[in-house]
Coordinates of C-alpha atoms and ligand atoms in Angstrom, one line a residue:
M1 CA -0.1 0.1 -0.1
R2 CA 1.1 3.5 -0.6
D3 CA 2.2 5.6 2.3
I4 CA 0.3 8.9 2.2
S5 CA 1.3 10.2 5.6
G6 CA 4.3 12.1 4.3
A7 CA 6.8 10.5 6.8
S8 CA 8.7 9.1 3.9
W9 CA 9.2 12.3 1.8
V10 CA 12.5 13.5 1.1
A11 CA 13.2 17.1 0.0
S12 CA 15.6 17.6 -2.9
P13 CA 19.2 18.5 -1.5
E14 CA 19.5 21.0 -4.2
L15 CA 16.4 22.8 -3.0
I16 CA 17.4 22.8 0.3
R17 CA 20.6 24.4 -0.6
F18 CA 18.5 27.2 -2.4
C19 CA 16.4 27.7 0.4
E20 CA 19.1 27.9 2.8
S21 CA 20.8 30.8 0.6
V22 CA 17.4 32.6 0.5
E23 CA 17.4 32.3 4.5
K24 CA 20.8 34.0 4.5
N25 CA 20.3 36.7 1.8
G26 CA 16.8 37.5 2.1
S27 CA 13.8 36.7 -0.2
L28 CA 14.0 36.1 -3.8
F29 CA 12.3 39.5 -4.2
E30 CA 14.6 41.3 -2.2
R31 CA 17.5 39.8 -4.0
E32 CA 16.0 41.1 -7.3
M33 CA 15.1 44.3 -5.8
R34 CA 18.7 45.0 -4.9
K35 CA 19.5 44.7 -8.8
L36 CA 16.8 47.1 -9.6
S37 CA 18.4 50.1 -11.9
I38 CA 17.4 53.6 -10.6
P39 CA 17.1 56.6 -12.7
V40 CA 19.7 59.2 -11.8
I41 CA 19.1 63.0 -12.5
D42 CA 21.6 64.0 -15.4
L43 CA 23.4 66.6 -13.2
F44 CA 24.7 63.8 -10.9
L45 CA 26.6 62.2 -13.5
E46 CA 29.8 63.1 -15.3
E47 CA 31.1 60.6 -17.7
G48 CA 29.1 57.7 -16.6
R49 CA 30.3 58.2 -13.0
I50 CA 28.1 59.6 -10.0
V51 CA 29.3 63.0 -8.9
P52 CA 28.2 65.7 -6.4
A53 CA 26.7 69.0 -7.6
S54 CA 27.4 72.8 -6.8
F55 CA 24.8 75.1 -6.1
E56 CA 23.8 78.5 -7.1
F57 CA 20.8 81.1 -6.5
S58 CA 17.8 79.9 -8.5
G59 CA 16.6 83.3 -8.8
E60 CA 13.5 82.4 -6.7
N61 CA 13.0 84.0 -3.1
L62 CA 10.2 82.2 -0.9
D63 CA 7.6 84.7 0.6
A64 CA 8.5 84.1 4.2
A65 CA 5.8 82.4 6.1
E66 CA 6.6 84.3 9.2
D67 CA 7.2 88.0 9.9
V68 CA 10.7 88.5 9.0
S69 CA 11.6 90.4 12.2
R70 CA 10.4 87.6 14.3
I71 CA 12.6 85.1 12.3
L72 CA 15.7 87.4 12.4
K73 CA 15.1 87.4 16.2
A74 CA 14.8 83.7 16.6
F75 CA 17.2 82.4 13.6
P76 CA 19.7 85.4 13.4
N77 CA 22.6 83.1 12.0
L78 CA 20.6 81.1 9.7
Y79 CA 18.6 83.9 8.2
S80 CA 21.6 85.7 7.5
A81 CA 23.3 82.7 5.8
T82 CA 20.2 81.5 3.7
G83 CA 17.7 84.3 3.8
C84 CA 14.8 83.0 1.7
R85 CA 16.8 82.2 -1.3
V86 CA 16.0 79.1 -3.2
L87 CA 19.3 77.3 -4.5
K88 CA 19.4 75.1 -7.5
A89 CA 21.9 72.4 -8.1
S90 CA 24.5 73.0 -11.0
G91 CA 27.1 70.9 -12.6
R92 CA 29.6 73.7 -12.5
D93 CA 32.7 73.9 -10.0
R94 CA 31.6 70.7 -8.4
P95 CA 32.8 70.6 -4.8
V96 CA 36.1 68.6 -4.5
V97 CA 36.3 68.0 -0.5
T98 CA 38.0 65.4 1.7
G99 CA 37.8 64.5 5.2
R100 CA 34.3 65.5 6.0
R101 CA 32.5 63.8 8.6
V102 CA 28.6 63.4 8.0
A103 CA 26.2 62.1 10.1
V104 CA 22.5 61.0 9.0
I105 CA 19.5 60.2 11.2
F106 CA 16.0 58.9 10.6
S107 CA 13.3 60.7 12.6
G108 CA 9.8 59.8 13.2
G109 CA 7.7 57.1 11.4
P110 CA 9.3 54.9 8.7
A111 CA 8.7 55.5 5.1
A112 CA 9.7 53.6 2.1
G113 CA 12.9 54.7 0.5
G114 CA 15.0 55.9 3.5
H115 CA 17.6 53.1 2.8
N116 CA 18.2 54.7 -0.8
V117 CA 18.7 58.1 0.9
L118 CA 21.5 56.6 2.6
V119 CA 23.1 54.9 -0.7
G120 CA 22.8 58.3 -2.5
L121 CA 24.3 60.3 0.3
K122 CA 27.3 57.7 0.6
M123 CA 28.1 57.7 -3.1
A124 CA 27.8 61.7 -3.1
L125 CA 30.4 61.8 -0.2
G126 CA 32.6 59.3 -2.1
V127 CA 35.5 57.3 -0.6
D128 CA 37.3 60.6 0.7
N129 CA 34.6 61.4 3.3
T130 CA 33.0 59.6 6.2
L131 CA 29.2 58.7 6.5
L132 CA 28.1 57.9 10.1
G133 CA 24.6 56.5 10.9
V134 CA 22.7 57.3 14.1
R135 CA 21.1 54.3 15.5
N136 CA 17.6 54.6 16.9
G137 CA 16.7 58.2 15.8
P138 CA 16.9 61.3 17.8
K139 CA 17.1 59.2 21.2
G140 CA 20.2 57.5 19.8
L141 CA 21.6 60.9 18.7
L142 CA 21.3 62.2 22.2
A143 CA 23.0 59.0 23.4
G144 CA 25.7 59.5 21.0
E145 CA 24.9 56.0 19.2
L146 CA 26.6 56.4 15.9
F147 CA 28.4 53.9 13.6
E148 CA 30.1 54.2 10.1
I149 CA 28.3 53.1 7.2
R150 CA 30.6 51.6 4.8
E151 CA 30.6 50.9 1.1
S152 CA 29.8 47.2 1.6
D153 CA 26.6 48.0 3.5
L154 CA 25.2 49.6 0.5
A155 CA 24.8 46.4 -1.4
Q156 CA 22.5 44.8 1.4
I157 CA 20.2 48.0 2.0
I158 CA 19.7 49.4 -1.7
N159 CA 16.0 49.4 -2.6
T160 CA 14.9 47.8 0.6
G161 CA 11.8 48.9 2.5
G162 CA 11.7 50.4 6.0
F163 CA 14.2 52.0 8.3
A164 CA 15.7 48.8 9.9
F165 CA 19.2 49.4 9.1
M166 CA 19.7 52.4 11.6
G167 CA 16.1 52.6 13.3
T168 CA 14.1 55.6 14.1
D169 CA 12.2 57.3 17.1
R170 CA 9.9 60.2 17.8
T171 CA 12.1 62.0 20.6
K172 CA 11.6 65.6 20.1
I173 CA 14.9 67.6 20.9
K174 CA 13.5 70.6 22.5
T175 CA 15.3 71.6 25.8
K176 CA 18.5 73.5 26.3
D177 CA 20.0 70.5 27.8
Q178 CA 19.1 68.3 24.7
F179 CA 20.6 70.7 22.4
D180 CA 23.7 71.0 24.3
Q181 CA 23.7 67.2 24.4
V182 CA 23.7 67.3 20.4
E183 CA 26.5 69.7 20.4
A184 CA 28.7 67.6 22.7
V185 CA 28.0 64.5 20.4
C186 CA 28.9 66.5 17.6
R187 CA 32.1 67.7 19.2
D188 CA 33.3 64.1 20.4
Q189 CA 32.4 62.5 17.2
R190 CA 34.0 65.4 14.9
I191 CA 30.8 65.8 13.0
D192 CA 31.0 68.4 10.2
C193 CA 27.1 67.9 9.2
L194 CA 24.0 66.4 10.4
V195 CA 21.4 65.4 8.0
I196 CA 17.9 64.8 9.3
V197 CA 15.4 62.7 7.4
G198 CA 12.0 63.5 8.7
G199 CA 8.6 65.1 8.5
D200 CA 7.4 68.6 9.5
D201 CA 8.3 68.4 13.0
S202 CA 11.7 67.0 12.4
N203 CA 12.6 69.6 9.8
T204 CA 11.4 72.3 12.4
N205 CA 13.9 70.7 14.6
A206 CA 16.6 70.8 12.0
A207 CA 16.1 74.5 11.6
V208 CA 16.4 75.0 15.3
L209 CA 19.5 72.7 15.5
A210 CA 21.1 74.5 12.5
E211 CA 20.6 77.8 14.4
H212 CA 22.1 76.4 17.6
L213 CA 25.0 74.7 15.9
F214 CA 25.7 77.5 13.5
Q215 CA 29.2 78.2 15.0
N216 CA 31.7 77.3 17.7
V217 CA 31.0 73.8 18.1
H218 CA 34.7 72.7 17.1
S219 CA 37.7 74.2 18.8
D220 CA 38.6 76.3 15.7
G221 CA 35.2 77.9 16.0
R222 CA 33.4 75.7 13.0
G223 CA 29.8 75.0 13.6
V224 CA 27.8 72.0 12.3
Q225 CA 25.8 72.1 9.0
V226 CA 22.2 70.9 9.4
L227 CA 20.3 69.8 6.5
G228 CA 16.7 68.1 6.1
V229 CA 15.3 65.4 3.7
P230 CA 11.6 65.3 3.3
K231 CA 10.0 62.1 4.4
T232 CA 6.5 61.1 5.6
I233 CA 4.0 58.8 4.1
D234 CA 1.3 61.5 5.0
G235 CA 2.4 63.6 2.0
D236 CA 1.8 66.9 4.1
L237 CA 5.4 68.0 3.6
Q238 CA 5.1 70.0 0.4
V239 CA 6.2 73.3 -0.9
G240 CA 4.1 74.2 -3.9
D241 CA 5.9 73.4 -7.1
L242 CA 9.2 73.5 -5.3
L243 CA 8.7 70.3 -3.3
P244 CA 5.7 68.3 -4.8
I245 CA 5.8 65.7 -2.4
S246 CA 7.6 63.9 0.7
F247 CA 9.1 60.5 -0.1
G248 CA 7.2 57.5 1.1
F249 CA 3.8 58.7 0.0
D250 CA 4.1 56.9 -3.3
T251 CA 4.6 53.6 -1.7
A252 CA 2.1 53.9 0.9
T253 CA -0.7 54.8 -1.3
K254 CA 0.1 52.3 -3.9
T255 CA 0.2 49.7 -1.1
Y256 CA -3.2 51.0 0.2
S257 CA -4.7 51.4 -3.3
E258 CA -4.0 47.7 -4.1
M259 CA -5.8 46.6 -0.7
V260 CA -8.7 49.0 -1.4
G261 CA -8.9 47.8 -4.8
N262 CA -9.0 44.2 -3.9
I263 CA -11.8 45.0 -1.6
L264 CA -13.9 46.7 -4.0
Q265 CA -13.4 43.7 -6.4
D266 CA -14.6 41.6 -3.5
T267 CA -17.8 43.6 -2.9
L268 CA -18.6 43.4 -6.6
S269 CA -18.0 39.7 -6.4
S270 CA -19.8 38.7 -3.1
R271 CA -22.2 41.6 -3.2
K272 CA -23.0 41.4 0.5
Y273 CA -20.7 43.7 2.6
W274 CA -20.1 47.3 3.2
H275 CA -16.5 47.8 4.1
F276 CA -15.4 50.6 6.3
V277 CA -11.8 51.3 5.8
K278 CA -9.6 53.9 7.9
L279 CA -6.5 55.0 6.2
M280 CA -3.2 56.2 7.9
G281 CA -2.3 59.8 7.1
R282 CA -2.5 61.6 10.5
S283 CA -4.4 64.9 10.0
A284 CA -4.3 65.9 6.2
T285 CA -6.2 63.6 3.8
H286 CA -3.5 63.5 0.9
V287 CA -3.5 59.7 1.4
G288 CA -7.1 59.3 1.4
L289 CA -7.4 61.4 -1.6
E290 CA -4.8 59.6 -3.7
V291 CA -6.4 56.2 -2.7
A292 CA -9.7 57.4 -3.7
L293 CA -8.4 58.9 -7.0
Q294 CA -6.8 55.4 -7.6
T295 CA -9.7 53.1 -6.6
R296 CA -13.0 55.3 -7.1
P297 CA -14.7 54.0 -3.6
T298 CA -18.2 54.3 -3.0
V299 CA -17.9 56.9 -0.3
A300 CA -14.7 58.8 0.6
F301 CA -14.3 61.7 3.3
I302 CA -11.7 64.4 3.0
S303 CA -11.2 65.9 6.5
E304 CA -10.2 69.3 5.2
E305 CA -13.9 69.4 3.5
I306 CA -15.5 68.5 6.7
A307 CA -13.7 71.3 8.4
E308 CA -14.4 73.7 5.6
K309 CA -18.1 73.0 5.5
R310 CA -18.4 72.5 9.3
L311 CA -20.0 69.3 8.8
S312 CA -21.4 67.6 11.9
L313 CA -20.8 64.0 12.9
S314 CA -24.5 63.4 12.3
Q315 CA -24.3 64.8 8.8
I316 CA -21.4 62.5 8.1
V317 CA -23.5 59.5 9.3
D318 CA -26.3 60.8 7.2
T319 CA -24.1 60.9 3.9
I320 CA -23.3 57.2 4.3
C321 CA -26.9 56.2 5.1
R322 CA -28.1 58.0 1.9
A323 CA -25.4 56.2 -0.1
V324 CA -26.6 52.7 1.7
A325 CA -30.2 53.4 1.1
R326 CA -30.0 54.5 -2.3
R327 CA -27.9 51.6 -3.3
A328 CA -30.1 49.0 -1.4
A329 CA -33.2 50.4 -3.4
R330 CA -31.4 49.1 -6.3
G331 CA -30.4 45.8 -4.9
M332 CA -26.7 46.9 -4.3
N333 CA -26.2 46.0 -0.6
Y334 CA -22.5 46.5 -0.6
G335 CA -19.8 49.3 -0.9
V336 CA -16.6 51.0 0.5
V337 CA -16.1 53.9 2.7
L338 CA -12.9 55.5 2.9
I339 CA -12.2 57.4 6.2
P340 CA -9.1 59.5 6.9
E341 CA -7.2 58.6 10.2
G342 CA -7.7 62.3 11.5
L343 CA -11.3 62.6 10.6
I344 CA -12.6 63.0 14.1
E345 CA -10.5 66.1 14.9
F346 CA -12.0 68.0 11.8
I347 CA -15.5 67.7 12.8
P348 CA -16.0 71.1 14.4
E349 CA -18.3 69.8 17.2
M350 CA -15.8 66.9 18.1
K351 CA -13.0 69.1 18.0
T352 CA -14.6 71.3 20.8
L353 CA -15.5 68.4 22.8
I354 CA -12.1 66.9 22.8
S355 CA -10.4 69.9 23.6
E356 CA -13.0 70.6 26.5
L357 CA -12.4 67.0 27.8
N358 CA -8.6 67.7 27.7
E359 CA -8.6 70.8 29.6
V360 CA -11.0 69.2 32.3
I361 CA -8.8 66.0 32.5
A362 CA -5.6 67.9 32.6
S363 CA -6.8 70.3 35.3
S364 CA -8.3 67.8 37.6
S365 CA -6.0 65.0 37.2
E366 CA -5.4 64.5 40.8
L367 CA -9.1 64.6 41.8
L368 CA -9.9 62.1 39.1
L369 CA -7.2 59.7 40.6
D370 CA -9.3 59.7 43.7
L371 CA -12.4 58.6 42.2
D372 CA -12.7 54.7 42.0
T373 CA -15.2 54.0 39.2
I374 CA -15.2 54.7 35.6
A375 CA -18.8 55.8 36.2
E376 CA -17.9 58.4 38.8
K377 CA -15.0 59.9 36.7
K378 CA -17.5 59.9 33.8
E379 CA -20.0 61.8 35.8
F380 CA -17.3 64.4 37.3
I381 CA -16.0 65.0 33.7
L382 CA -19.5 65.3 32.1
G383 CA -20.5 67.9 34.7
R384 CA -17.7 70.1 33.6
I385 CA -18.2 70.5 30.0
S386 CA -20.6 72.6 27.9
E387 CA -24.1 71.6 27.4
D388 CA -23.7 71.0 23.7
S389 CA -20.5 68.8 24.2
A390 CA -22.4 66.9 26.9
K391 CA -25.3 66.3 24.4
L392 CA -23.1 65.1 21.7
M393 CA -21.4 62.7 24.1
A394 CA -24.7 61.2 24.8
T395 CA -25.2 60.4 21.1
L396 CA -21.8 58.5 21.0
P397 CA -21.8 54.7 21.7
D398 CA -20.6 53.9 25.3
E399 CA -17.3 52.2 24.3
F400 CA -16.2 55.5 22.4
E401 CA -17.5 57.7 25.4
D402 CA -15.0 55.6 27.7
M403 CA -12.2 56.2 25.2
L404 CA -12.7 60.0 24.9
L405 CA -12.7 60.2 28.6
L406 CA -9.8 58.2 29.7
D407 CA -7.3 57.5 26.8
R408 CA -4.5 60.4 27.0
D409 CA -1.0 60.5 25.8
S410 CA 1.9 61.8 27.7
H411 CA 1.1 65.5 26.8
G412 CA -2.4 65.0 28.0
N413 CA -4.0 65.0 24.6
L414 CA -6.4 62.2 23.3
K415 CA -4.6 59.6 20.9
V416 CA -7.0 60.3 18.0
S417 CA -5.1 57.9 15.8
Q418 CA -6.1 55.1 18.1
I419 CA -9.9 55.8 17.9
P420 CA -11.4 53.3 15.8
T421 CA -13.3 55.8 13.8
E422 CA -14.4 53.0 11.3
K423 CA -16.3 51.2 13.9
L424 CA -17.6 54.3 15.5
L425 CA -19.2 55.0 12.0
I426 CA -20.5 51.6 11.6
E427 CA -22.2 51.6 14.9
M428 CA -24.0 55.1 14.3
V429 CA -24.6 54.2 10.5
S430 CA -26.4 51.1 11.8
A431 CA -28.5 52.6 14.3
R432 CA -29.5 55.3 12.0
L433 CA -30.6 52.9 9.4
R434 CA -32.5 50.9 11.7
E435 CA -34.4 54.2 12.3
M436 CA -34.9 54.8 8.8
K437 CA -36.0 51.2 8.1
A438 CA -38.5 51.5 11.1
N439 CA -39.9 54.8 9.9
P440 CA -39.2 55.3 6.3
D441 CA -41.8 58.0 5.8
L442 CA -39.6 60.5 8.2
F443 CA -36.7 60.0 5.9
I444 CA -37.8 59.2 2.2
G445 CA -39.9 61.4 0.3
E446 CA -39.6 64.2 -2.3
R447 CA -38.4 67.0 0.0
D448 CA -34.8 67.9 -0.8
D449 CA -33.5 67.0 2.5
R450 CA -35.0 63.2 1.9
I451 CA -34.3 60.4 -0.2
N452 CA -36.5 60.2 -3.2
L453 CA -37.3 56.3 -3.7
T454 CA -40.4 54.7 -5.4
P455 CA -42.6 52.5 -3.1
E456 CA -40.9 49.5 -4.7
E457 CA -37.5 50.8 -3.9
V458 CA -38.4 51.7 -0.1
K459 CA -39.6 48.0 0.3
R460 CA -36.2 46.7 -1.1
F461 CA -34.4 49.3 1.2
V462 CA -36.3 48.3 4.3
E463 CA -35.9 44.5 3.6
S464 CA -32.2 44.9 2.8
K465 CA -29.4 43.8 5.0
F466 CA -26.4 45.9 6.3
A467 CA -23.5 43.6 6.8
T468 CA -20.2 45.4 7.6
N469 CA -16.5 44.8 8.0
S470 CA -13.9 47.4 9.5
H471 CA -10.1 47.6 8.5
F472 CA -7.4 50.0 9.4
F473 CA -4.8 50.3 6.9
G474 CA -1.7 52.0 8.2
Y475 CA 1.6 50.1 9.2
E476 CA 1.3 48.0 6.1
G477 CA 2.2 51.0 3.7
R478 CA 5.1 52.4 5.7
C479 CA 7.8 49.8 5.2
G480 CA 7.2 48.0 2.0
A481 CA 9.9 48.0 -0.6
P482 CA 9.9 51.3 -2.4
T483 CA 8.1 51.7 -5.5
R484 CA 10.2 52.6 -8.6
F485 CA 9.4 56.4 -8.0
D486 CA 10.2 56.2 -4.2
A487 CA 13.5 54.2 -5.0
A488 CA 14.6 56.9 -7.5
Y489 CA 13.3 59.9 -5.8
T490 CA 15.2 58.9 -2.6
F491 CA 18.4 57.9 -4.2
N492 CA 18.5 61.4 -5.9
L493 CA 17.6 63.1 -2.6
G494 CA 20.4 61.3 -1.1
L495 CA 22.7 62.4 -3.9
L496 CA 21.5 66.0 -3.5
V497 CA 21.6 66.2 0.3
G498 CA 25.3 64.8 0.0
S499 CA 26.2 67.5 -2.4
L500 CA 24.9 70.2 -0.1
A501 CA 26.9 68.7 2.8
L502 CA 30.1 68.9 0.5
A503 CA 29.1 72.5 -0.5
G504 CA 29.3 73.4 3.1
K505 CA 25.4 74.6 3.3
T506 CA 23.3 74.5 6.3
G507 CA 19.6 75.2 6.9
Y508 CA 18.2 73.7 3.8
I509 CA 15.8 70.9 2.9
A510 CA 16.7 68.9 0.0
A511 CA 13.8 68.8 -2.9
I512 CA 13.4 67.7 -6.4
N513 CA 10.6 69.1 -8.6
A514 CA 9.9 68.8 -12.4
L515 CA 9.4 65.2 -11.6
D516 CA 8.0 64.4 -15.1
R517 CA 11.0 66.1 -17.1
G518 CA 14.2 64.7 -15.9
G519 CA 14.0 66.4 -12.3
Q520 CA 15.3 69.6 -10.9
A521 CA 17.5 69.4 -7.7
L522 CA 16.8 72.3 -5.3
A523 CA 17.5 73.5 -1.8
I524 CA 15.0 75.2 0.3
P525 CA 15.8 77.4 3.0
L526 CA 14.2 76.1 6.2
V527 CA 13.8 79.6 7.7
G528 CA 11.4 80.5 4.8
L529 CA 9.1 77.7 5.6
I530 CA 8.8 78.4 9.3
H531 CA 5.8 80.3 10.9
M532 CA 4.4 80.7 14.4
E533 CA 1.8 78.3 15.6
H534 CA 0.0 78.2 19.0
R535 CA 0.3 74.5 20.3
Q536 CA -0.5 73.3 23.9
G537 CA -0.9 76.8 25.2
K538 CA 2.4 78.3 23.8
D539 CA 3.6 79.9 20.6
E540 CA 6.1 77.7 18.9
F541 CA 7.9 77.9 15.5
V542 CA 7.0 75.2 13.2
I543 CA 6.9 74.2 9.6
E544 CA 3.3 74.3 8.7
K545 CA 1.7 71.0 7.4
T546 CA 0.3 71.2 3.9
M547 CA -3.5 70.2 3.9
V548 CA -5.9 69.1 0.9
K549 CA -6.7 72.5 -0.6
M550 CA -10.4 72.8 -1.8
D551 CA -9.3 74.5 -5.2
S552 CA -6.7 72.0 -5.9
P553 CA -7.2 70.2 -9.3
A554 CA -6.9 66.7 -7.6
F555 CA -9.7 67.5 -5.0
K556 CA -11.9 69.2 -7.8
F557 CA -11.4 66.0 -9.9
F558 CA -12.5 64.0 -6.9
I559 CA -15.7 66.1 -6.1
E560 CA -16.7 66.0 -10.0
N561 CA -16.8 62.4 -10.0
R562 CA -17.7 61.2 -6.5
E563 CA -21.5 61.2 -7.0
R564 CA -21.1 58.8 -10.0
W565 CA -18.7 56.6 -7.9
A566 CA -21.6 56.4 -5.0
T567 CA -24.1 55.2 -7.2
E568 CA -22.7 53.2 -10.0
D569 CA -20.1 50.5 -9.6
C570 CA -17.2 51.9 -11.4
S571 CA -14.3 51.1 -8.9
A572 CA -10.8 50.3 -10.3
S573 CA -8.3 47.9 -9.1
P574 CA -4.6 49.4 -9.5
G575 CA -3.2 46.0 -8.6
P576 CA 0.0 45.4 -6.7
R577 CA 2.9 47.7 -7.1
Q578 CA 5.0 47.3 -10.1
L579 CA 8.7 47.3 -10.2
W580 CA 9.4 46.6 -13.7
G581 CA 7.4 47.4 -16.9
P582 CA 5.2 50.3 -17.9
V583 CA 3.1 50.6 -14.8
S584 CA 6.3 51.0 -12.6
S585 CA 6.7 54.7 -14.0
Q586 CA 3.4 55.8 -12.5
L587 CA 3.5 58.9 -10.1
P588 CA 0.7 59.5 -7.6
M589 CA -2.4 61.1 -9.5
L590 CA -2.7 63.7 -7.0
I591 CA 0.9 64.9 -7.7
A592 CA 0.6 64.7 -11.4
L593 CA -2.9 66.7 -11.3
N594 CA -2.0 69.4 -8.7
Q595 CA 1.6 70.0 -10.6
G596 CA -0.1 70.3 -14.0
Y597 CA 1.9 67.4 -15.5
N598 CA 0.7 66.4 -18.9
S599 CA 0.8 62.4 -17.9
L600 CA 1.4 60.3 -14.8
K601 CA 4.7 59.1 -16.0
F602 CA 7.8 60.2 -13.9
D603 CA 11.1 60.9 -15.5
L604 CA 14.1 61.4 -13.1
G605 CA 16.8 60.6 -15.8
E606 CA 18.5 57.6 -17.1
E607 CA 18.4 54.3 -15.4
R608 CA 21.8 53.2 -13.9
K609 CA 22.7 50.1 -12.2
I610 CA 24.0 51.5 -8.9
I611 CA 25.5 48.4 -7.3
S612 CA 27.6 46.0 -9.5
D613 CA 26.8 42.2 -8.8
Ligands
FBP1 P1 5.8 60.8 10.2 O1 5.1 61.9 9.9 O2 6.8 60.8 11.4 O3 6.7 60.1 9.0 O4 4.8 59.5 10.6 C1 3.6 59.3 9.9 C2 2.6 58.3 10.6 O5 2.8 57.1 9.7 C3 1.1 58.8 10.6 O6 0.5 58.4 9.3 C4 0.7 58.0 11.7 O7 -0.3 58.7 12.4 C5 1.8 57.8 12.7 O8 2.9 57.9 11.9 C6 1.7 56.7 13.6 O9 2.8 56.8 14.4 P2 3.5 55.8 15.3 O10 4.6 55.2 14.6 O11 3.9 56.6 16.6 O12 2.4 54.6 15.8

């Protein structure tokens, strides 16, 4: 008789050897990724070799975001060094520098392409200068955790996702002691230039550090240059047409778009679920807008529009219920709703409620500790907020009430990103649909504020099922292997920031624009981006986050089409990220639309094999 238990199976020795080598060198995919050629901006090439660029005034001055007298007071050295003048990279008089020590740090959340910044930076510095990596982000910088990045490391990290090679964290360097600590580390490790790869907050920190370290760090009176590289999947670090996008946005949105596209295909196949998908992206809704443009979901909310139109939570619930009822009336009991991560904070009444709760909880923290039960704490807090906020609280499901009351971060703020808004909306929409089905006459009819359905459609809606699933797509998008755009963009950003380091510049963020026509490498002065904002009761200098603009071509395209997406099945499935072939050169739609490009195709120069086999 044949043994079918598997006990006598023998694996092929050849295959075992192959599996062992995959185990050592990463997956087949990772191996092939390392070999992927990368487009290089023409300017960084000379006789086929990669070389650093020099810089000259581009002819463009930024309109300072802040009153210049305030900037001069807070950043006197930096302002005198850079002013608001934008520089452009040039192939003339390339810097010939040796012996410079540059340290690079990742700051904040991971984003795809960070490792290619390191590869580009190292190649721009060449063999005559040293690149040091900082372990574990700003926390590691304060502790002086630096190591040398060697040429042999590049072959391992090129085109790989995540920030794993060095690690990252969110420590904010803000106290005088911390600035002095950074200064001491720079002195001890003889650092000439610090490159900060981060988002709006980290680049604000870069400006403050650039001012602090401007001079007298080393015994000969020299300071330390500080430069920034624009990173964040949120896409909210943009400077008009000078800096169209931060790196990591393309990979994150293509990853989410694939997942949302697949779910849309599932709804069309099984025809029985409504999926509520929350998308990472913190406050701004660039991620949500791009995914909506790519996939055409049934309903998608843009937080900035909610704030602009001052929509209430109840109106948001109503928008979904109308789409559900209209579709149910036609026998379509399925759909996908996209919800931005920060939605809650943009609903004016919720914003007021959250800030009132924050204030009561912060000012009564000791009294609250003395109360034993959640019910007692709840009664105490609810008695101290406005009547409108208390009424709004009463409409929220219990689980969310508790979350709003109790969960605070170390600064005393509500952890909004952890609020499962997708589940909150499912509960509220389900409750409203039950009401609508029980009393259809109150909601359906010919008046403008009602849904106009025929008696037969009303019957179909009342008898319909509303089955739901919730999802949160976030961390999945931050560390995937970079798309071809992010791989190329970050490698060139690395070459650019390395060139700025060799050219002795400080207080700039590296930027590349003209993404559809070969790429133009620029340096934007950080002081030109800084403005004053009131945060947690204090005035602070910050780089403002770029939000979705209501008059932007991408948003207008979305609103012109969303009604059709809600009623008809016209979803798109962008599929998995492509690294080879025609689809691989596609830019985010939002960027191409807003920058006025003629096509979605990016062009950052000719492809080069960066590391030889
Ligand atoms: P950065 O702006 O630092 O790149 O982080 C972006 C982000 O991914 C947000 O979209 C999200 O809200 C947040 O990080 C989550 O942070 P954490 O890693 O601390 O959970």
